[in-house]
Short mmCIF file of C-alpha atoms in Angstrom, two decimals:
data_model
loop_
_atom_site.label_atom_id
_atom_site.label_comp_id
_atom_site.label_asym_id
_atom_site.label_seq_id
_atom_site.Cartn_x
_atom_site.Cartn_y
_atom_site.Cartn_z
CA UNK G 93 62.16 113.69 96.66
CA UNK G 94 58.06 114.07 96.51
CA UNK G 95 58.90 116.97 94.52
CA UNK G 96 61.68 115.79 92.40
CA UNK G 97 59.60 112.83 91.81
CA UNK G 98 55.99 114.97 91.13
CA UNK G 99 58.12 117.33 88.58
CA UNK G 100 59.65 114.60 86.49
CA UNK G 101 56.76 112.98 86.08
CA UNK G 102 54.97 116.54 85.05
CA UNK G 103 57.72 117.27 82.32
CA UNK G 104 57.85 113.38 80.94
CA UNK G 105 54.96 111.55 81.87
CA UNK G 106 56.90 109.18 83.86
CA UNK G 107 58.55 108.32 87.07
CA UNK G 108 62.40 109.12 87.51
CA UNK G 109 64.34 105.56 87.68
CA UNK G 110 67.77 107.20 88.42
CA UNK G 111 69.54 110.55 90.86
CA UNK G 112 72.72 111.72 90.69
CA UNK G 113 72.94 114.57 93.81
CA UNK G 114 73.94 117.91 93.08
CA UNK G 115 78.02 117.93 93.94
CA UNK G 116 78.02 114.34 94.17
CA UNK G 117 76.50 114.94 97.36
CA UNK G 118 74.47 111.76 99.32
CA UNK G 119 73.75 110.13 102.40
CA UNK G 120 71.96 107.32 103.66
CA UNK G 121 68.62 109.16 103.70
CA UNK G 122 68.70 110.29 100.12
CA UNK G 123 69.35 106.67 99.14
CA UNK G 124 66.43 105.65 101.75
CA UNK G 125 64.54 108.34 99.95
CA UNK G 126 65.22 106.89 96.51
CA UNK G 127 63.91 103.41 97.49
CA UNK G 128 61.25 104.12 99.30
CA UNK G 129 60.12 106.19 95.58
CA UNK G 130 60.84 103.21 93.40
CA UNK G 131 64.33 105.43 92.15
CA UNK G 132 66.38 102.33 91.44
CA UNK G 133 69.82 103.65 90.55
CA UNK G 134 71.91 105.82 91.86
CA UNK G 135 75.54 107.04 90.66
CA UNK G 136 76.44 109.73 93.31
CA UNK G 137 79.47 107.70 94.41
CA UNK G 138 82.57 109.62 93.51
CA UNK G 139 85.26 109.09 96.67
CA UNK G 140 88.03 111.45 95.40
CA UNK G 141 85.47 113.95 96.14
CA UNK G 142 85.45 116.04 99.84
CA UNK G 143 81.71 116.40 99.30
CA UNK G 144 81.80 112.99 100.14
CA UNK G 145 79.83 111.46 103.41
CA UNK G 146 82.28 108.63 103.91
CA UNK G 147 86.48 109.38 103.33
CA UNK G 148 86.66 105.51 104.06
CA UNK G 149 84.84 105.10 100.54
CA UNK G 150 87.54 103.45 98.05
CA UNK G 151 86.97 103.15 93.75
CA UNK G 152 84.73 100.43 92.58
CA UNK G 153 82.23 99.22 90.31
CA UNK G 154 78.57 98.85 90.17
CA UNK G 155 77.58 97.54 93.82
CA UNK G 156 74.39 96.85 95.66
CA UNK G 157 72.97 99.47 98.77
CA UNK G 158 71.84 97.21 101.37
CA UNK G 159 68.35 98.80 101.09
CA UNK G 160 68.41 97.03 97.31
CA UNK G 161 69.66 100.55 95.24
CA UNK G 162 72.01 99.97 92.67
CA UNK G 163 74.76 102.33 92.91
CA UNK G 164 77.15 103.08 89.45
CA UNK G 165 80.10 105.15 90.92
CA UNK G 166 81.48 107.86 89.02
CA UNK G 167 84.99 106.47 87.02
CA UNK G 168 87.59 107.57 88.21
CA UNK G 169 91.12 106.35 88.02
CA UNK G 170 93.82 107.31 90.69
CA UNK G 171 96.57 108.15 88.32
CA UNK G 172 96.48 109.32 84.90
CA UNK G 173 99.15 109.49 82.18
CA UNK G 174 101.20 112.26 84.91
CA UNK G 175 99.36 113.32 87.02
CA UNK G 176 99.67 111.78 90.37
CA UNK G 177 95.77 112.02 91.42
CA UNK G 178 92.62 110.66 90.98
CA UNK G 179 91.39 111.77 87.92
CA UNK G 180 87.45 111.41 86.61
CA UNK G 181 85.99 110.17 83.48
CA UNK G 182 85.10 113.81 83.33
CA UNK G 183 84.41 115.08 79.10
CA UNK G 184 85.56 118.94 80.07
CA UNK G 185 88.79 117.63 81.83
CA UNK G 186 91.82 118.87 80.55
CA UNK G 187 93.39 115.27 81.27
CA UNK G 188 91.14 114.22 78.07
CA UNK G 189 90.92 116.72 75.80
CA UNK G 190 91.78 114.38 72.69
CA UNK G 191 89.83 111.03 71.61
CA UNK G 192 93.23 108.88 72.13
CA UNK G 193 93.55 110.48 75.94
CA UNK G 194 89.81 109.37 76.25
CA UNK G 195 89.97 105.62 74.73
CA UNK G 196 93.23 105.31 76.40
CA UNK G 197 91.55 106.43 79.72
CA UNK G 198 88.89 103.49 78.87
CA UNK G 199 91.49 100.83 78.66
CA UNK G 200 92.82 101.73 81.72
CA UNK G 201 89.56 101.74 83.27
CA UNK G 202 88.29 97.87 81.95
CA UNK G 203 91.48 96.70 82.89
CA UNK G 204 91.34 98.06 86.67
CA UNK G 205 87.79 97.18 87.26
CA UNK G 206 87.03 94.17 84.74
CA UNK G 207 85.37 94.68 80.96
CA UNK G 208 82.12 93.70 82.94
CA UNK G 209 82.31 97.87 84.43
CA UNK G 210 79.65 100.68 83.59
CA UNK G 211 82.02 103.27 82.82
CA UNK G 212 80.10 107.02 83.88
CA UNK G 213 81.47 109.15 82.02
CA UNK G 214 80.58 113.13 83.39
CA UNK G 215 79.23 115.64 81.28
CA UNK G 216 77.19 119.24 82.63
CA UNK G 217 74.44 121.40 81.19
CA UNK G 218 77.52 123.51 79.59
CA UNK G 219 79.43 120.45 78.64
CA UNK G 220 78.47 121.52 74.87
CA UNK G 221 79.10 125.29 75.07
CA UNK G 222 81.29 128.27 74.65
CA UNK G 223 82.38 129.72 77.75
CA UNK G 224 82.13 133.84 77.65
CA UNK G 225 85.14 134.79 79.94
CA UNK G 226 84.18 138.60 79.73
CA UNK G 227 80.98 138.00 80.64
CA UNK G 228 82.02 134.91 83.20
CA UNK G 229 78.64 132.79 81.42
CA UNK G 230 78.17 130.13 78.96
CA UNK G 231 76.51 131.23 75.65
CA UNK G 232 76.08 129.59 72.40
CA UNK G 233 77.00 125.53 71.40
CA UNK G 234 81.22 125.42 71.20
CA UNK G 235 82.21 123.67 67.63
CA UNK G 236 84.89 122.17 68.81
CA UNK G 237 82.71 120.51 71.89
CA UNK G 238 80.41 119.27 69.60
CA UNK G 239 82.46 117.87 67.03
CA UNK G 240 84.90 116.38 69.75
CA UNK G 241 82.08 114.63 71.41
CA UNK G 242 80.85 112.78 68.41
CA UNK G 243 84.61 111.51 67.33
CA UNK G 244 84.40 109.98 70.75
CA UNK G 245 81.10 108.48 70.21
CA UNK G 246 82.09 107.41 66.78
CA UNK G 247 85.65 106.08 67.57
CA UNK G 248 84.25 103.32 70.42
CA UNK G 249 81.05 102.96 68.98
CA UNK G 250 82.37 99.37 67.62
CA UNK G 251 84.00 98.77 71.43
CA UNK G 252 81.57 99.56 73.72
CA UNK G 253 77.68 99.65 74.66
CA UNK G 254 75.89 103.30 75.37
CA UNK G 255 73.43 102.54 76.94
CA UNK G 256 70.62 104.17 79.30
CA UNK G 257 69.81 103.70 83.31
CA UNK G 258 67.00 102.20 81.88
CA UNK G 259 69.09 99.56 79.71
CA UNK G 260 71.24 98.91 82.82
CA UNK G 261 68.41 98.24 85.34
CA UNK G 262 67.02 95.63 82.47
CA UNK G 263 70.32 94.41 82.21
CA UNK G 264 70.18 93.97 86.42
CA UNK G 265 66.98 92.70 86.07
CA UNK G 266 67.82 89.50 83.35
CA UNK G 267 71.13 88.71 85.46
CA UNK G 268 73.18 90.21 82.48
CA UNK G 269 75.18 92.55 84.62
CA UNK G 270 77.72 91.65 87.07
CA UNK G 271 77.01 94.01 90.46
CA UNK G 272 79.26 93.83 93.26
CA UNK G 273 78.03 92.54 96.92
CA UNK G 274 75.81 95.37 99.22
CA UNK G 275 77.28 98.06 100.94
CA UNK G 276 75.23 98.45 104.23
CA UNK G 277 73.76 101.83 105.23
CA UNK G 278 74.78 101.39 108.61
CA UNK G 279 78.30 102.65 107.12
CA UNK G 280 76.89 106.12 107.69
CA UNK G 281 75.49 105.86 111.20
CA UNK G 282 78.53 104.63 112.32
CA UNK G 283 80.33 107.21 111.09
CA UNK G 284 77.94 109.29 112.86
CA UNK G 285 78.80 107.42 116.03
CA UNK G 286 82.33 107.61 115.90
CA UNK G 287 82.27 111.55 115.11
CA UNK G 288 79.99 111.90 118.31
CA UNK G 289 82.74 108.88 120.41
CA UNK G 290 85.79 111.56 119.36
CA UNK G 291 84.19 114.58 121.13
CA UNK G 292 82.99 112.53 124.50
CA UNK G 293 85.08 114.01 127.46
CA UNK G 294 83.63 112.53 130.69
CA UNK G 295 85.58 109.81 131.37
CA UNK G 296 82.80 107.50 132.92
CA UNK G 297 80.61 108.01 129.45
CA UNK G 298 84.22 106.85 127.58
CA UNK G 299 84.13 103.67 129.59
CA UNK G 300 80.78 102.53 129.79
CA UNK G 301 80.06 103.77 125.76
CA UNK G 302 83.75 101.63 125.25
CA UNK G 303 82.60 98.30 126.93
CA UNK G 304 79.10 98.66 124.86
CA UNK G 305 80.98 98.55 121.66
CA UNK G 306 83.13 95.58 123.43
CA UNK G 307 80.05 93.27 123.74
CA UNK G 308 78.85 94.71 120.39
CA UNK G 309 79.77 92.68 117.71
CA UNK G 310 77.56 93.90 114.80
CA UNK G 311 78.41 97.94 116.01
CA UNK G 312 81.90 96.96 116.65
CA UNK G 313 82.88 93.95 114.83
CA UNK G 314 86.57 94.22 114.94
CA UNK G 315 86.89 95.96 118.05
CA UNK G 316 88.34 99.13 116.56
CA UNK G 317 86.30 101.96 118.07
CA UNK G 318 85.73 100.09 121.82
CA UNK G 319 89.74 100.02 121.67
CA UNK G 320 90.29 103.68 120.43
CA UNK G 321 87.89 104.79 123.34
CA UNK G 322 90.07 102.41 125.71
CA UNK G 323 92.98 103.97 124.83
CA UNK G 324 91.16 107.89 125.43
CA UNK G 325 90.38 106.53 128.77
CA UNK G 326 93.79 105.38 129.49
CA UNK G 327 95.50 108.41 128.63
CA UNK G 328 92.74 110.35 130.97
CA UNK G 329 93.93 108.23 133.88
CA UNK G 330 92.28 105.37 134.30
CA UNK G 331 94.30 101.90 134.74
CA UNK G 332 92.17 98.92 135.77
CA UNK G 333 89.66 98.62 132.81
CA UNK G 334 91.50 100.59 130.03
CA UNK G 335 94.73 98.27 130.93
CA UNK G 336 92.53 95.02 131.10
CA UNK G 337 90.66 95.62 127.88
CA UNK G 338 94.00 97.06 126.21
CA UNK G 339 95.80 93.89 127.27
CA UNK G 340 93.15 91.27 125.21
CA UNK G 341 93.35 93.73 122.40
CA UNK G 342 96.91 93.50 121.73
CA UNK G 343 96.87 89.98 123.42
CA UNK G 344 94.48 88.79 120.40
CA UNK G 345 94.90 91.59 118.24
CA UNK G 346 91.37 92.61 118.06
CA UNK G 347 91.24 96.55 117.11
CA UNK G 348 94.86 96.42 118.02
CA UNK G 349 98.29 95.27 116.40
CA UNK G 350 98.81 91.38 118.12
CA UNK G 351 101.77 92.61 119.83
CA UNK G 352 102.68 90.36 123.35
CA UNK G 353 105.06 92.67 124.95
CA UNK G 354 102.71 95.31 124.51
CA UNK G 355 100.11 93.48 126.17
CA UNK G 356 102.40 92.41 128.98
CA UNK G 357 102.74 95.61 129.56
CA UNK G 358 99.01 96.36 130.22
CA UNK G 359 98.51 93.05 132.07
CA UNK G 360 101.81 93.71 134.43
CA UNK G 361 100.61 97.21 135.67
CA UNK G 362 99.52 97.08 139.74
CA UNK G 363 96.15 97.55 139.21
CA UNK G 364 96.00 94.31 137.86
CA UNK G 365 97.68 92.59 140.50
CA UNK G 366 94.64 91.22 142.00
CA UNK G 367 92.73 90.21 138.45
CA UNK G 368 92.36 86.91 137.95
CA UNK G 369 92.20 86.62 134.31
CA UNK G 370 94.77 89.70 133.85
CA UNK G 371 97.34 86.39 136.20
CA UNK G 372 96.03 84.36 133.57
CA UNK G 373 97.23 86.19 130.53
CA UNK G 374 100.10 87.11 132.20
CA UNK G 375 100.77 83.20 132.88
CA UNK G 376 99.72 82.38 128.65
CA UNK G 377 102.42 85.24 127.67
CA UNK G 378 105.40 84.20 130.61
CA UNK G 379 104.97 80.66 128.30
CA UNK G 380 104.90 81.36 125.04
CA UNK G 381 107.79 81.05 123.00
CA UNK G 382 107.08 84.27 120.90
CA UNK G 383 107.49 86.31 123.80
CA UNK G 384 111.15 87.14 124.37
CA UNK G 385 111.37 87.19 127.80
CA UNK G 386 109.83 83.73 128.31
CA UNK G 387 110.04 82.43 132.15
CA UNK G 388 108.11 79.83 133.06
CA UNK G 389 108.45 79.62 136.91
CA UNK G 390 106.39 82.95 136.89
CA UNK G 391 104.34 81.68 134.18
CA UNK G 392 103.46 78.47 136.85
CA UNK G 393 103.07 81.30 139.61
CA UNK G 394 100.44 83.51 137.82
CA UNK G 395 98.52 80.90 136.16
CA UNK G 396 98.85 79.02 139.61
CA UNK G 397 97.05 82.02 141.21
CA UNK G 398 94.80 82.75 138.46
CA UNK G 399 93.43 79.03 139.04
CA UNK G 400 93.36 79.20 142.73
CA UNK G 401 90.94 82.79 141.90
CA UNK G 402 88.33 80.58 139.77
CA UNK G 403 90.10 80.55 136.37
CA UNK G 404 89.24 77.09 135.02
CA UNK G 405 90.99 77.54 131.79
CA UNK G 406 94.32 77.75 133.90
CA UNK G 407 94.32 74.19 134.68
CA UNK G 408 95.12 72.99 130.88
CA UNK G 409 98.01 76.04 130.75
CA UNK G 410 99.30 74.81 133.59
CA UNK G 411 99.51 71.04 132.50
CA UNK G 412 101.25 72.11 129.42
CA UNK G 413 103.73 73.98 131.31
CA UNK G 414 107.80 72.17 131.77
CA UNK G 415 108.38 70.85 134.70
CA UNK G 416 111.29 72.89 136.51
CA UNK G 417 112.43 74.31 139.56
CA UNK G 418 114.33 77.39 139.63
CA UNK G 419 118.20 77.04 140.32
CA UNK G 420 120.81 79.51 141.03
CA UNK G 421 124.13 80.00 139.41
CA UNK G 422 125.41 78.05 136.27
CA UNK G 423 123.86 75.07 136.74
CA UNK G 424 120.47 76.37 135.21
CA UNK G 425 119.55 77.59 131.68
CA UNK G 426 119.58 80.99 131.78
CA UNK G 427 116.73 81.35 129.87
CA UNK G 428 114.06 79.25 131.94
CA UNK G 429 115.56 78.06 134.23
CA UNK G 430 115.06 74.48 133.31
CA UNK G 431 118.25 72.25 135.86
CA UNK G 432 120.79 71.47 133.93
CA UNK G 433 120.78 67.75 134.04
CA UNK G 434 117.32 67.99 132.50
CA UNK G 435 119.42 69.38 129.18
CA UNK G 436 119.92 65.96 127.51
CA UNK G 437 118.41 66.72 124.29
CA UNK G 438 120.90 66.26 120.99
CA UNK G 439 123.52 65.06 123.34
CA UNK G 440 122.88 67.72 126.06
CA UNK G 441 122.68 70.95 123.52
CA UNK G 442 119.01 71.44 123.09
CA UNK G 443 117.00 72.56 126.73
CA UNK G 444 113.62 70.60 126.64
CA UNK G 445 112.07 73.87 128.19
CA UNK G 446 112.78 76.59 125.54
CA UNK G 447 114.33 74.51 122.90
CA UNK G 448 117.21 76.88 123.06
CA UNK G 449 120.86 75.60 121.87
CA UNK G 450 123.92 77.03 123.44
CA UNK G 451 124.37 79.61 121.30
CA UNK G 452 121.35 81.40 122.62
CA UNK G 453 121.84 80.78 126.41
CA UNK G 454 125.64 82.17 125.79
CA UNK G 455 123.90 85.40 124.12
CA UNK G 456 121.62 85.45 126.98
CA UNK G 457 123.87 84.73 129.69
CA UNK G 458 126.14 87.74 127.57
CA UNK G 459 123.20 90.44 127.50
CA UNK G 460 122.29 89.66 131.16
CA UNK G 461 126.50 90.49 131.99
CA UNK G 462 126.33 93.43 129.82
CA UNK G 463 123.12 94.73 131.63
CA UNK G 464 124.48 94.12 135.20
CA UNK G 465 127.89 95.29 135.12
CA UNK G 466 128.15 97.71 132.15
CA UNK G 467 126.78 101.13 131.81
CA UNK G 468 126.23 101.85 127.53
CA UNK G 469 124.21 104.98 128.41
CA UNK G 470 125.93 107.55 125.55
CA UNK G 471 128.52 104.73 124.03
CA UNK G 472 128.92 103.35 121.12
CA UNK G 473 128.94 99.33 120.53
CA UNK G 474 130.20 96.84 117.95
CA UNK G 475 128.43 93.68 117.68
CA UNK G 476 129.64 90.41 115.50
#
């Protein structure tokens, strides 16, 4: 950039105020670069493109680098008239090789992104020029180019501003020009990170590098990449931690999909056993009506244990736990277990424990039948 910097002042007599990198190519020490020379805008920013640093970038406006760079992305629309891919604002695309392809491109474009957009439109050294296919070069100006090019310019000349990077960091500058929030740099050393997190194959490293990103909230804000490395280390073998932390994450759904049955599943393996807040979750889940195998004389059990191993926070689950004793036979609900003559709810329909109605406790009292004395393995069932 010294260079870049030294030779456009040589050739102009002044310093550059905006880069575009060769192949749309960038990273977060060319735009570190750019500030630190006083280069104020960039437009690099084309995600469609593989020569992309980030393939979690998504089409935008004008936004804000956290390091104070303005960045004006490449337009680019992901659909076009037919064609069922991104296509750019590009002037030697075949997509817009009439004026009323190119203005109708522009409508599309203000009403995606807001008539408050910079629209980039692409154009190349040969943009203007015939293209010698025996010789494979680009020679002399192309007519039809030329003339092409300024029925564009005349046709929105009454709809639009063309203006300069110098116009739009004025514009920036008087608060004319809406720019969207920053995009932080740290976008790219993550990505960094997680490239270097995919190849780790010790499994100590995977755990201890997984519980760093746990306690990490700025590196690991939503828990994603501490969970992905959980789940390496589960499938390598280990069981206490991966199953603990695995647990919470679907538990809370932090990095994972909330999902209760999976998480009972990670909370109910053996290694666990002897956790006191894995008996604690296990107790929260047991209790909750949105898990479908509520029960809440183990719920009383684990969160029973959990307290008895330290776990203040039991003590309130607990309290707000139905009072019932577990009874045999039919004079129970089959559900949890609450004694029947506690049922007197809505004239003795509605159990004060699950809130079921008889019409669930028959189903359940059905599907528990089924499951004992019938074997569906292969068969084929009917159900009204």
């Amino acid at each position: 950039f010294d260079f870049l910097v030294e030779q456009h002042e040589a050739c102009t007599g002044e310093r550059p105020l905006a880069y575009r990198g060769g192949g749309y190519r960038f990273n977060e020490h060319t735009l570190q670069a750019m500030h630190e020379r006083g280069i104020r805008l960039h437009s690099s920013y084309n995600p469609p493109r593989k020569t992309q640093p980030l393939d979690s970038f998504r089409l935008r406006k004008q936004f804000f680098w956290s390091n104070g760079v303005l960045e004006v992305p490449i337009s680019c629309l992901p659909t076009f008239l037919n064609l069922k891919r991104p296509i750019e604002f590009n002037f030697n695309t075949g997509a817009l090789s009439t004026i009323d392809k190119m203005r109708q491109y522009l409508k599309r474009f203000y009403k995606r992104f807001g008539n408050d957009a910079l629209a980039v439109m692409v154009m190349h050294s040969w943009s203007l020029l015939e293209f010698d296919n025996e010789r494979g070069i680009f020679t002399g100006p192309s007519e039809g180019n030329v003339e092409r090019f300024d029925a564009f310019l005349a046709a929105v000349k009454n709809d639009l501003d063309i203006i300069t990077s110098r116009q739009v960091l004025d514009l920036v500058d008087a608060g004319r020009l809406a720019v969207d929030g920053g995009m932080d740099l740290m976008v790219f050393r993550q990505r960094s990170d997680e490239d270097g997190e995919r190849k780790m194959t010790d499994l100590s490293e995977i755990l201890a590098r997984a519980e760093e990103l746990w306690n990490d909230s700025e590196a690991d804000p939503d828990n994603t990449r501490s969970v992905a490395l959980f789940r390496k280390a589960w499938e390598m073998g280990d069981r206490a931690t991966s199953g603990y932390r695995l647990g919470v994450a679907h538990y809370e759904g932090t990095g994972a999909e909330q999902d209760l049955e999976k998480a009972y599943e990670y909370f109910s393996i053996p290694e666990l056993d002897e956790v006191r807040y894995a008996l604690l979750y296990r107790g929260r889940i047991l209790k909750s009506s949105a898990f479908p195998r509520q029960d809440f004389i183990k719920a009383r059990e684990y969160l029973k244990k959990a307290l008895e191993m330290g776990v203040e926070l039991a003590a309130e689950d607990l309290q707000s736990l139905p009072r019932v004793q577990a009874v045999k036979g039919g004079d129970a609900c089959p559900i949890c277990n609450t004694p029947k003559e506690q049922v007197t709810d809505m004239n003795g329909r509605q159990c004060p424990g699950c809130k079921s109605l008889e019409r669930q406790r028959i189903f359940a009292l059905a599907c528990r039948q089924m499951a004992e004395e019938l074997n569906l393995a292969g068969g084929k069932g009917l159900i009204i």
